[in-house]
Amino acid sequence: MAWSPKFTQHALCKRIPTWPYADPKDRHVVSYDEYVKTGGYEGLRKALTMKPGDVTEAVKKSMLRGRGGAGFPTGLKWTFLPKLDEGQDDLSKRGPRYLAINADESEPGTFKDRLLMDFDPHLVLEGIAICCYACRLDKAFIFIRGEYHHQAHVLEKAIAEAYDNGIFGPKGLINSNANTGGAKFTVDCYVHRGAGAYICGEETALLEGLEGKRGWPRIKPPFPAVEGLFGKPTIINNVETLAHLPSIVENGPEWFMAQGVESTVGGPPSYGTKLMGVSGHVNRPGVYEFELGIPLRTLIEDYCGGIRGGKKYKAAIPGGVSMGILGTDQYEAELDFDIGRKYNVLGLGTACPTVFDEDTDMVAVARNISRFFKHESCGQCTPCREGSGWLYQLMTRIEEGHAKTKDLDMALEIATSMGSMPGTTICGLADGNNWALRTIMNKFRDEFETRVSPSHVAVKMTIGAAAHG
Amino acid sequence: MAWIPKPSASMKIERRDEPYLTQAMKDELSQRYLPRFETTLAALLPALHMIQHEYHWVPPQAMEEIAEFLGLSPADVLDTATFYEEYALAPRGRHVVGVCRSIACEFCGQPQVTQAIKDTLGIDVGETTADGKVCLVELECLGSCGTAPAALIDEELHEQLTPQRAAELVRQVRSQDAPPPASGREGLAPETASNAPKGASKSAPKSAH
C-alpha cells in the first residue's frame, strides 16, 4: 500500500522551505517582523485568551509526544508540576518555577532541532512562551550545545526581538492579560551554552549543567517536575516539542490528531508531524517534515532520491545511534512510536534515519558507535563507564581481525548486563549502547562471524615414543 | 572525553600579574549572568566560556580568579572544567580544527578529510603544529549529519567537505597572520611567545556568546 501524506502543508516548516513543497535553497532566518506577518505569535495570542489549565488540557488531548527521543506525552508531563493555589500567579508569593529547553542535540545522526534554531527561532520562542503560560513557569533556559555557535547567536538575537515586542520580560506576554487574575505574570528567557558533553542531553544532566556542575545525571525520583533546577519545579522539553505548541493551540488538538497514525500494537498513538533528518548514503540528505507513520522506504525512495550511486539499501538507524539498527529486511518499517515494539529496536528516537548502502561494513559501524559511547559515558556508573570501554576494545579487535568467536558472545554479554538489566545505571546511556551494539550484532551476525577466528582450534599432537621416533 | 580526568594533579601553575578575568568580563558576569541564576555556581559555564573564547584555553590562574569572583572553591571550578570537553586545560593551537568523526561523517568520507588535513599540517590528530597555530582534533557529532562530512574550525562550521576543500581551509587558517595572544601559547613555543608583548591580545574582550 502506497503511503501518501494526509496534509500537504508543513506545520513546523511553514516558514522554512523544505522538500517536497519548496526548495531548501530559499532558506533564510525568519525575523520577528516576517514571523508575525506570516501568522506568527497567533498561537500565543490565542493561548493568552484561554485559562492556563485549558491550554494544558488541549496539549494533553492532542497526545503530543515528546520529540526528543523518549516520546513521553508532553501534556501529561506538565501535569506532574505541583498545583498552584489561587493567587499564586504572582512570583513574589511563591518560589520560581523553570522551563529548561533541551537544545543539546548531540546524538550522532540527529540534526533536526538545528533547522528550527537556524531558520525559525521565533517558532521555538512562541512555543516556550505558550508552555510557560500554560504551566506558570517564570524563567526559561535554552540549554544549547556548545558546538552550535551560530544557532546560539540566532537565538540570542531572536530573544532580544521577543523582549522588544512584548513576548518576554516585564512588558511581556503581549502585555499581560486578564487570565492571571490581575496578577503580574512575566517570563524571562535565556540562552545557556553547554560545553561539549553529550550526556547533558539527558534531562537531569542538563539541569546539572545549567547549575554549573559536572553533567552527571541525577537519580530519580524526585522527578524534575517536583525538584528540578535549583531544587524548584522544572519542566524539560525538546525544541521540536515546543515548536509544535503554537499550531496545536491555534488549530486545536483535533487538527493535530488528524495527522499521523494510531498505534497498531495497542500503545499510545503517534499523532502529528515530525522532523526527519535523513543522513548517510542517500542522494538528497537533509531535514524533512512528514507525518509519523511514513515507511522508511517511501521516505528514502520517494523523497530523498533513493540510495546514493544506485546501490541497494542495507541498514538504517531509525533516530540516533542509541536506538539500534533496522536490518535489510526491515526497509518497510513505519517511522512512528510503535517502531520499537514492531521491529526490535529501542524506539523511534529522534526519527532521523542514518541510512547505509550495501557496501557498508557493519563491523565498522559497530566500532564507530561503541567509540562514541565510550567517549561520552559520563563515568558516574561503573557498568557504563567500564562496559563502554570494553565494548569499544572488543569492536576494534573484531574489526582488525584479532578476535575469536567467543568474543562475540562476550560482547553481547557485556552489552546486555550493562544495558538491559534494570537498575544497573542511573540514566539511559548504557541502555542505548546496549541496544545499538546488540541489534547490529544480532541482525548482521554473519558479518561479525566472518571477521573472527574460531575459539576452539583442533591441534594435532603426537605424544609418547612416536613423537621422538 | 567526558569522564577521563585531565592531568590536573600534575598541573604546573604559571602565574602572571595581569588577571585573566578582566574587569569587563566581571561586569558582564555580574550584570548579565548572575541575576539569572539562584546560585553563583551556575554562572561558571558562561565564565569559563569567556576565558576559553578570549585565551583559547583555560589557564589554572583564571580558574582561581573565577572561583574567587564567584565565591566558590577552586576545586568546584576545576571539577566542572575537567568534565566539559570544550574547555582546554592546557594550551592548544591558536586555531582548533575539529573534524566530526561520528557515524554519518565517517561513512560519508571523513577519514579522507582527516587524512588530507593531517598531510597538509604534517601533524596527527590531537597534535598542534610547531608554529602553535593550528591544533587538529576529532570531535563527536557536530549536528551536520545531512551535510557530512563536517568540521568545526574555531567557531565556524564547515559542511560538505572534500579532502581538497578541507586542506585549503586549514591552509587559510594557518596563514592568518593575527598574532596569537601571548598567554595562549606559553609552554608551547616559548621562544616566540616571549617575543610577543605581554597580554597583547588584538581582539577587544568579547563575550563567548
XYZ file of C-alpha atoms in Angstrom:
678
model
C 0.000 0.000 0.000
C 1.493 3.254 -1.113
C 1.839 5.868 1.585
C 0.681 9.391 0.912
C 0.594 12.373 3.240
C -2.820 13.404 4.591
C -1.795 17.041 4.757
C 0.132 18.778 2.052
C 1.310 21.596 4.274
C 4.106 21.689 6.752
C 3.347 22.622 10.345
C 6.862 23.131 11.674
C 8.474 24.004 8.359
C 5.794 26.520 7.430
C 8.407 29.236 7.048
C 11.388 27.016 6.301
C 11.346 25.893 2.656
C 11.584 22.107 2.688
C 11.175 19.311 0.197
C 8.826 18.285 -1.359
C 6.806 21.515 -1.186
C 9.585 24.068 -1.507
C 13.241 24.346 -2.346
C 15.580 24.308 0.674
C 17.864 26.699 -1.203
C 15.487 29.534 -0.282
C 16.023 29.112 3.454
C 16.774 32.226 5.484
C 16.494 33.349 9.092
C 12.901 34.396 9.765
C 12.935 37.714 11.630
C 10.284 38.822 14.099
C 8.533 41.002 11.533
C 8.392 38.282 8.933
C 7.266 35.780 11.546
C 4.368 37.961 12.642
C 3.399 38.761 9.050
C 3.064 35.054 8.310
C 0.731 34.442 11.234
C 3.345 34.118 13.959
C 2.514 34.541 17.658
C -1.170 33.948 16.863
C -0.944 30.707 18.846
C 0.361 32.625 21.842
C -2.319 35.291 21.484
C -4.963 32.594 21.418
C -3.416 30.812 24.389
C -3.496 34.050 26.353
C -7.278 34.234 25.908
C -7.573 30.779 27.466
C -7.089 29.715 31.065
C -3.640 28.155 31.634
C -5.278 24.885 32.623
C -7.217 24.793 29.360
C -4.025 25.152 27.331
C -2.546 22.207 29.212
C -5.735 20.237 28.605
C -5.576 20.962 24.871
C -1.978 19.782 24.686
C -2.843 16.725 26.746
C -5.761 15.928 24.479
C -3.656 16.294 21.339
C -1.463 13.445 22.632
C 1.633 15.336 21.561
C 4.533 13.064 22.438
C 7.979 14.406 23.263
C 10.115 14.801 20.165
C 13.437 14.419 21.937
C 13.586 10.654 21.740
C 11.582 9.049 24.520
C 8.139 10.029 23.227
C 6.668 10.808 26.633
C 3.290 12.601 26.368
C 4.017 16.296 26.836
C 0.693 17.288 28.379
C 0.993 14.514 30.933
C 4.494 15.659 31.865
C 3.126 19.141 32.514
C 0.517 17.838 34.935
C 3.244 16.468 37.219
C 4.042 20.020 38.297
C 2.847 20.927 41.776
C -0.507 22.702 41.570
C -0.541 26.409 42.230
C -3.097 27.775 44.645
C -5.331 30.716 43.863
C -3.445 33.964 43.684
C -0.069 32.276 43.398
C 0.481 33.570 39.893
C 2.464 36.369 41.417
C 6.071 35.308 41.676
C 6.567 37.210 44.917
C 4.117 34.869 46.683
C 5.890 31.662 45.728
C 9.245 30.313 44.566
C 10.211 30.399 40.912
C 9.379 27.582 38.509
C 11.541 26.840 35.499
C 11.418 25.634 31.931
C 14.573 24.037 30.569
C 14.620 23.650 26.816
C 16.694 20.787 25.600
C 18.642 22.060 22.607
C 21.639 19.870 23.385
C 21.216 17.891 20.213
C 24.315 15.720 20.156
C 23.272 12.233 19.215
C 25.035 11.093 16.037
C 22.517 11.133 13.199
C 20.306 13.774 14.793
C 20.266 17.276 13.369
C 16.609 18.290 13.306
C 16.374 20.882 16.113
C 19.174 22.749 14.441
C 16.885 23.501 11.484
C 14.387 25.280 13.717
C 17.062 27.230 15.565
C 18.857 28.069 12.336
C 15.935 29.462 10.430
C 12.789 29.899 12.516
C 13.840 30.719 16.096
C 10.603 32.559 16.857
C 8.595 29.370 16.405
C 10.603 27.903 19.274
C 10.225 31.068 21.344
C 6.464 31.103 20.790
C 6.331 27.501 21.989
C 8.374 28.479 25.034
C 6.010 31.365 25.828
C 2.953 29.110 25.487
C 4.482 26.426 27.696
C 5.487 28.977 30.332
C 1.992 30.453 30.299
C 0.242 27.086 30.478
C 2.438 25.744 33.277
C 3.090 29.026 35.073
C 6.846 28.920 34.607
C 8.833 32.052 35.275
C 12.172 31.502 33.618
C 13.124 29.560 30.521
C 16.677 28.413 29.890
C 17.508 27.197 26.419
C 20.361 24.772 27.021
C 22.095 24.695 23.658
C 25.124 22.578 22.922
C 28.460 24.370 22.868
C 29.175 23.460 19.260
C 26.110 25.314 17.996
C 27.756 28.748 17.937
C 25.730 30.083 15.036
C 22.426 28.830 16.416
C 23.145 30.400 19.809
C 23.676 33.768 18.098
C 20.459 33.418 16.090
C 18.526 32.577 19.250
C 20.059 35.444 21.226
C 19.013 37.851 18.517
C 15.508 36.415 18.317
C 15.142 36.602 22.106
C 16.151 40.263 22.033
C 13.460 40.854 19.410
C 10.940 38.975 21.523
C 11.786 41.119 24.566
C 11.257 44.247 22.475
C 7.919 43.055 21.166
C 6.100 42.069 24.311
C 6.760 38.360 24.475
C 9.263 38.113 27.329
C 10.339 40.411 30.110
C 8.437 42.833 32.333
C 6.409 44.150 29.391
C 5.981 40.696 28.025
C 3.389 38.066 27.219
C 1.678 40.569 24.964
C 1.390 42.970 27.865
C -0.227 40.543 30.245
C -3.893 39.617 30.281
C -6.977 39.016 32.322
C -6.496 35.313 32.944
C -3.800 35.782 35.519
C -6.455 37.300 37.758
C -4.866 40.702 37.523
C -1.582 39.430 38.913
C 1.561 40.264 37.058
C 2.971 37.287 35.257
C 6.169 37.586 33.287
C 8.543 35.162 31.624
C 12.281 35.536 31.136
C 14.111 33.558 28.508
C 17.858 32.964 28.302
C 20.293 31.010 26.192
C 22.697 28.842 28.175
C 25.553 27.263 26.277
C 26.795 23.807 27.082
C 30.409 22.871 26.576
C 30.652 19.658 24.650
C 29.090 16.857 26.650
C 26.552 14.528 25.024
C 25.281 13.430 28.406
C 23.876 16.917 29.037
C 21.071 15.941 26.654
C 19.796 13.684 29.449
C 17.251 15.790 31.296
C 18.707 15.681 34.786
C 22.285 16.012 33.495
C 21.078 19.068 31.614
C 19.904 20.555 34.908
C 23.264 19.816 36.492
C 24.943 21.531 33.543
C 22.684 24.531 33.991
C 23.654 24.667 37.642
C 27.318 24.802 36.646
C 28.211 21.332 37.834
C 29.516 18.254 36.053
C 26.841 16.842 33.780
C 26.106 13.831 35.932
C 22.524 12.523 35.686
C 20.560 12.568 38.917
C 18.805 9.664 40.480
C 15.033 9.884 40.047
C 12.803 10.384 41.988
C 12.494 13.220 42.818
C 11.447 13.988 39.273
C 12.382 17.373 37.829
C 8.728 18.464 37.743
C 8.844 18.440 41.533
C 12.512 19.150 42.276
C 14.440 20.247 39.233
C 16.635 23.211 38.521
C 17.923 24.721 41.797
C 15.545 22.329 43.539
C 12.479 24.062 42.090
C 9.719 22.608 39.886
C 11.073 22.354 36.355
C 9.707 21.204 33.016
C 12.162 19.961 30.422
C 11.009 19.843 26.810
C 12.727 19.363 23.497
C 12.951 22.218 20.989
C 10.778 20.447 18.437
C 8.132 19.561 21.031
C 7.772 23.230 21.937
C 7.695 24.238 18.274
C 4.577 22.085 17.865
C 2.654 24.048 20.516
C 1.736 27.196 18.531
C -0.032 25.234 15.789
C -1.754 22.910 18.288
C -3.128 25.829 20.275
C -4.084 27.763 17.147
C -5.751 24.916 15.246
C -6.950 22.837 18.148
C -5.999 19.325 19.239
C -8.339 17.693 16.679
C -6.328 19.205 13.837
C -3.173 17.710 15.296
C -4.789 14.323 15.859
C -5.910 14.155 12.226
C -2.261 13.768 11.238
C -0.165 10.738 11.923
C -1.295 7.249 12.832
C -2.948 5.245 15.572
C -0.902 2.573 17.266
C -1.310 -0.881 15.773
C 0.123 -2.669 18.778
C -2.128 -1.181 21.424
C 0.225 1.557 22.559
C -0.368 5.293 22.668
C -0.912 6.864 19.227
C 1.647 8.707 17.115
C -0.108 11.889 16.053
C 1.278 14.864 14.235
C 4.203 15.562 12.022
C 7.829 15.030 12.826
C 11.056 16.497 11.583
C 13.069 13.718 9.991
C 16.725 14.375 9.310
C 17.921 11.853 6.787
C 21.662 11.324 6.573
C 24.073 8.756 5.233
C 24.078 7.174 1.808
C 21.065 8.861 0.221
C 21.007 11.157 -2.779
C 19.316 14.053 -1.054
C 20.053 14.074 2.667
C 18.560 16.776 4.853
C 15.707 17.551 7.203
C 12.170 16.764 6.040
C 8.852 17.105 7.779
C 6.405 14.241 7.455
C 3.559 12.754 9.378
C 4.533 9.972 11.720
C 3.938 6.584 10.163
C 5.749 7.188 6.893
C 7.520 3.987 5.830
C 11.297 4.207 5.675
C 11.270 3.011 2.056
C 8.867 5.772 0.986
C 10.954 8.390 2.776
C 14.162 7.268 1.117
C 12.954 6.279 -2.352
C 10.271 8.906 -2.941
C 11.621 11.920 -1.132
C 15.359 11.505 -0.590
C 16.124 10.444 -4.151
C 16.992 6.855 -3.280
C 20.297 5.362 -2.208
C 23.421 7.089 -3.451
C 25.055 5.662 -6.582
C 22.083 3.439 -7.416
C 23.110 0.991 -4.736
C 20.871 -1.136 -2.564
C 19.657 -0.366 0.949
C 21.364 -2.359 3.645
C 20.507 -0.919 7.047
C 19.349 2.232 8.784
C 19.463 3.656 12.278
C 15.947 4.961 12.967
C 16.811 8.005 15.044
C 20.139 8.477 16.711
C 22.677 5.730 17.269
C 21.313 4.623 20.634
C 18.102 3.337 19.042
C 19.652 0.273 17.430
C 19.516 -0.642 13.783
C 16.887 -1.643 11.235
C 18.042 -4.639 9.211
C 17.995 -5.215 5.462
C 14.590 -6.905 5.688
C 13.101 -4.017 7.676
C 13.120 -1.450 4.884
C 9.329 -1.148 5.095
C 9.390 -0.114 8.758
C 6.939 2.695 9.516
C 8.542 5.598 11.332
C 6.206 6.019 14.305
C 6.381 5.383 18.029
C 5.443 1.713 17.524
C 8.678 1.005 15.721
C 10.404 -0.266 18.853
C 7.873 -2.983 19.509
C 7.458 -3.950 15.881
C 10.998 -4.023 14.557
C 13.172 -4.894 17.551
C 14.837 -1.556 18.061
C 14.810 0.595 21.200
C 12.387 3.117 19.733
C 11.833 5.862 17.243
C 14.300 8.158 18.945
C 14.522 11.416 17.077
C 13.255 9.910 13.785
C 16.410 10.977 11.989
C 17.388 7.927 9.936
C 21.022 7.348 9.080
C 20.987 5.120 6.009
C 23.693 2.695 4.912
C 24.147 1.236 1.446
C 25.075 -2.342 0.577
C 28.837 -1.698 0.725
C 28.833 -0.578 4.343
C 30.925 -2.577 6.778
C 28.616 -3.171 9.737
C 31.550 -4.048 11.983
C 32.935 -0.571 11.331
C 29.506 0.872 12.146
C 29.526 -1.015 15.451
C 33.044 0.180 16.185
C 32.142 3.795 15.448
C 29.080 3.654 17.682
C 30.904 1.969 20.548
C 33.652 4.598 20.329
C 31.016 7.302 20.636
C 29.523 5.776 23.779
C 32.917 5.142 25.317
C 33.810 8.752 24.688
C 30.555 10.169 26.012
C 29.933 7.991 29.060
C 29.955 10.413 31.985
C 31.728 7.962 34.241
C 29.290 8.052 37.108
C 28.091 4.424 36.986
C 30.636 1.648 36.726
C 28.765 -0.684 34.304
C 28.550 2.071 31.723
C 31.987 3.584 32.260
C 33.825 0.270 32.123
C 31.456 -1.593 29.832
C 31.536 1.012 27.100
C 35.331 0.884 27.092
C 35.391 -2.910 26.922
C 32.870 -2.910 24.088
C 34.971 -0.453 22.116
C 38.053 -2.596 22.610
C 36.171 -5.697 21.517
C 34.753 -3.993 18.438
C 38.181 -2.680 17.461
C 39.617 -6.148 17.910
C 36.897 -7.686 15.747
C 37.391 -5.066 13.053
C 41.129 -5.635 13.000
C 40.610 -9.382 12.736
C 42.242 -10.343 16.019
C 39.098 -11.576 17.732
C 37.797 -15.046 18.380
C 34.236 -16.347 18.104
C 33.821 -16.280 21.876
C 34.452 -12.527 21.810
C 31.128 -12.074 20.026
C 29.297 -13.723 22.889
C 31.346 -11.780 25.389
C 30.402 -8.507 23.682
C 26.735 -9.445 23.776
C 27.017 -10.414 27.424
C 28.677 -7.132 28.363
C 26.111 -5.167 26.376
C 23.205 -6.987 27.970
C 24.493 -6.760 31.509
C 25.263 -3.046 31.305
C 22.123 -2.060 29.471
C 19.218 -4.452 29.678
C 19.449 -5.358 33.311
C 17.255 -2.907 35.189
C 18.826 -0.731 37.820
C 22.446 -1.011 36.771
C 22.849 2.606 35.735
C 21.273 5.959 36.569
C 20.477 7.124 33.059
C 19.750 5.529 29.701
C 23.138 5.948 28.048
C 24.216 2.385 28.771
C 20.846 1.206 27.516
C 21.423 2.968 24.215
C 24.888 1.493 23.956
C 23.474 -1.960 24.601
C 20.661 -1.643 22.070
C 22.898 -0.217 19.379
C 25.504 -2.954 19.580
C 23.173 -5.829 20.343
C 20.882 -5.131 17.387
C 23.793 -4.682 14.979
C 25.449 -7.894 16.173
C 22.215 -9.881 16.057
C 20.911 -8.565 12.760
C 24.271 -8.797 10.988
C 25.749 -11.705 12.905
C 27.218 -13.321 9.763
C 29.375 -10.270 9.040
C 30.826 -10.427 12.516
C 31.400 -14.175 12.290
C 33.433 -13.922 9.117
C 35.770 -11.463 10.853
C 36.645 -13.666 13.816
C 38.717 -16.826 14.066
C 37.338 -19.892 15.824
C 37.837 -20.025 19.556
C 38.360 -23.768 19.514
C 41.265 -24.815 17.351
C 41.944 -28.543 16.950
C 45.661 -29.221 17.376
C 47.120 -32.485 16.291
C 49.750 -33.720 18.697
C 51.698 -36.880 18.853
C 52.603 -37.969 22.355
C 54.959 -40.602 23.535
C 57.609 -42.599 21.805
C 56.286 -41.868 18.368
C 56.936 -38.169 18.975
C 60.634 -38.840 19.403
C 60.829 -41.636 16.939
C 36.036 12.686 26.845
C 33.570 13.236 29.439
C 34.929 11.186 32.244
C 38.639 10.747 31.702
C 40.298 13.100 34.159
C 42.610 15.690 32.743
C 46.053 15.808 34.384
C 45.045 18.323 36.977
C 47.209 16.819 39.720
C 50.403 17.347 37.782
C 49.392 20.721 36.518
C 52.020 23.399 36.874
C 50.513 26.735 37.653
C 52.253 29.523 35.822
C 51.209 32.871 37.099
C 51.181 36.306 35.661
C 50.458 39.653 37.262
C 47.724 40.702 34.907
C 44.485 38.909 35.750
C 42.903 36.700 33.135
C 39.427 37.530 34.298
C 39.263 41.152 33.183
C 37.036 43.821 34.660
C 34.916 43.747 31.507
C 34.319 40.036 31.997
C 33.456 40.550 35.653
C 30.995 43.254 34.704
C 29.370 41.062 32.119
C 29.109 38.205 34.587
C 27.606 40.282 37.338
C 25.242 42.255 35.138
C 24.215 39.756 32.524
C 24.596 36.302 34.001
C 24.430 36.307 37.790
C 20.914 37.817 38.004
C 19.581 34.858 36.016
C 20.593 32.210 38.474
C 19.847 31.282 42.044
C 23.440 30.237 42.687
C 26.740 31.751 41.631
C 27.948 28.298 40.617
C 25.522 28.392 37.697
C 27.467 31.263 36.147
C 30.508 29.024 35.926
C 29.902 27.721 32.415
C 29.463 31.234 30.979
C 32.580 32.386 32.863
C 34.669 29.517 31.547
C 33.319 30.151 28.043
C 34.537 33.736 28.268
C 38.021 32.658 29.276
C 38.158 29.938 26.635
C 36.930 32.338 23.958
C 39.445 35.013 24.864
C 42.571 32.977 25.550
C 41.777 29.755 23.659
C 42.416 27.744 26.772
C 41.526 27.917 30.453
C 44.652 28.699 32.495
C 44.653 27.463 36.097
C 45.151 31.009 37.314
C 41.964 32.009 35.511
C 40.108 29.210 37.279
C 41.310 30.547 40.624
C 40.197 34.036 39.654
C 36.773 32.771 38.631
C 36.477 30.880 41.910
C 37.343 33.988 43.869
C 34.940 36.151 41.888
C 32.031 33.737 42.173
C 32.758 32.851 45.795
C 33.497 29.217 45.072
C 36.309 26.929 45.971
C 38.861 26.488 43.154
C 38.105 22.772 43.354
C 34.500 23.458 42.317
C 35.737 25.229 39.218
C 38.223 22.504 38.409
C 35.559 19.864 38.964
C 33.343 21.386 36.297
C 36.113 22.446 33.947
C 37.575 18.949 33.765
C 34.233 17.478 32.785
C 33.447 19.511 29.700
C 35.404 18.791 26.595
C 35.259 22.265 25.157
C 37.475 23.735 27.860
C 41.136 23.175 27.082
C 43.094 22.987 30.329
C 46.407 23.081 28.521
C 47.391 25.496 25.782
C 46.391 24.349 22.343
C 46.978 25.927 18.975
C 45.622 29.351 18.208
C 43.047 27.761 15.918
C 41.334 24.476 16.586
C 40.221 22.339 13.672
C 37.673 19.812 14.902
C 36.676 17.164 12.420
C 33.484 15.264 13.145
C 34.123 11.546 13.333
C 30.644 10.301 14.144
C 28.590 7.862 12.200
C 27.278 9.840 9.212
C 30.540 11.695 8.699
C 32.719 8.602 8.938
C 30.720 6.785 6.271
C 30.472 9.825 4.011
C 34.185 10.490 3.692
C 35.537 11.825 6.991
C 38.640 9.545 7.038
C 39.858 11.087 3.765
C 39.167 14.584 5.069
C 41.123 13.941 8.262
C 43.965 12.433 6.236
C 44.091 15.460 3.943
C 44.280 17.787 6.949
C 46.952 15.647 8.578
C 49.015 15.710 5.387
C 48.595 19.446 4.952
C 49.596 20.287 8.511
C 52.063 17.477 8.994
C 50.575 16.532 12.356
C 48.456 13.750 13.772
C 45.071 14.048 15.461
C 45.462 15.652 18.885
C 48.641 17.490 17.955
C 49.431 21.139 17.333
C 51.630 22.461 14.549
C 55.128 23.544 15.579
C 54.284 27.203 14.993
C 51.495 26.866 17.521
C 48.871 27.991 15.068
C 46.653 25.035 14.351
C 45.543 22.140 16.507
C 43.734 19.173 14.961
C 41.170 17.261 16.981
C 38.413 14.817 16.182
C 35.038 15.575 17.721
C 31.869 13.588 18.149
C 28.752 14.531 16.222
C 28.557 18.197 15.244
C 24.916 18.005 14.201
C 25.539 18.242 10.473
C 24.873 14.636 9.536
C 22.847 15.685 6.483
C 25.756 17.700 5.181
C 28.538 15.311 6.154
C 31.471 15.390 6.438
C 31.765 18.442 8.615
C 34.430 20.243 10.597
C 34.287 22.985 13.174
C 37.135 25.455 12.678
C 37.252 27.638 15.784
C 33.612 28.696 15.991
C 32.655 28.272 12.381
C 31.124 25.146 10.945
C 32.173 23.929 7.517
C 29.998 21.333 5.847
C 30.078 19.031 2.833
C 33.857 18.957 2.942
C 36.025 17.299 0.372
C 39.659 16.484 1.120
C 40.733 19.330 -1.205
C 38.419 21.856 0.421
C 39.486 20.791 3.906
C 43.153 21.142 3.003
C 42.507 24.562 1.545
C 40.624 25.669 4.669
C 43.350 24.652 7.086
C 45.947 26.310 4.890
C 43.927 29.505 5.060
C 43.532 29.243 8.807
C 47.219 28.659 9.248
C 48.213 31.611 7.127
C 46.007 34.040 9.032
C 48.587 36.392 10.420
C 46.835 37.592 13.554
C 49.443 37.064 16.260
C 48.201 34.613 18.837
C 47.765 36.057 22.318
C 50.911 35.521 24.325
C 49.035 33.837 27.104
C 47.651 31.168 24.861
C 50.998 29.882 23.763
C 53.228 29.714 26.783
C 54.732 26.319 27.154
C 54.070 25.522 23.540
C 56.513 27.696 21.707
C 58.236 29.744 24.393
C 60.757 31.347 22.058
C 58.055 33.050 20.034
C 55.744 33.666 22.935
C 58.350 35.742 24.748
C 58.733 37.969 21.720
C 55.119 38.977 21.806
C 54.205 41.818 24.147
C 52.616 40.600 27.340
C 48.868 40.338 27.097
C 48.887 41.827 23.611
C 45.587 40.399 22.633
C 44.468 42.117 19.470
C 40.804 41.462 19.776
C 38.728 43.501 22.147
C 37.239 41.467 25.004
C 34.181 39.815 23.604
C 31.671 37.629 25.240
C 31.626 33.986 24.416
C 28.031 34.358 23.372
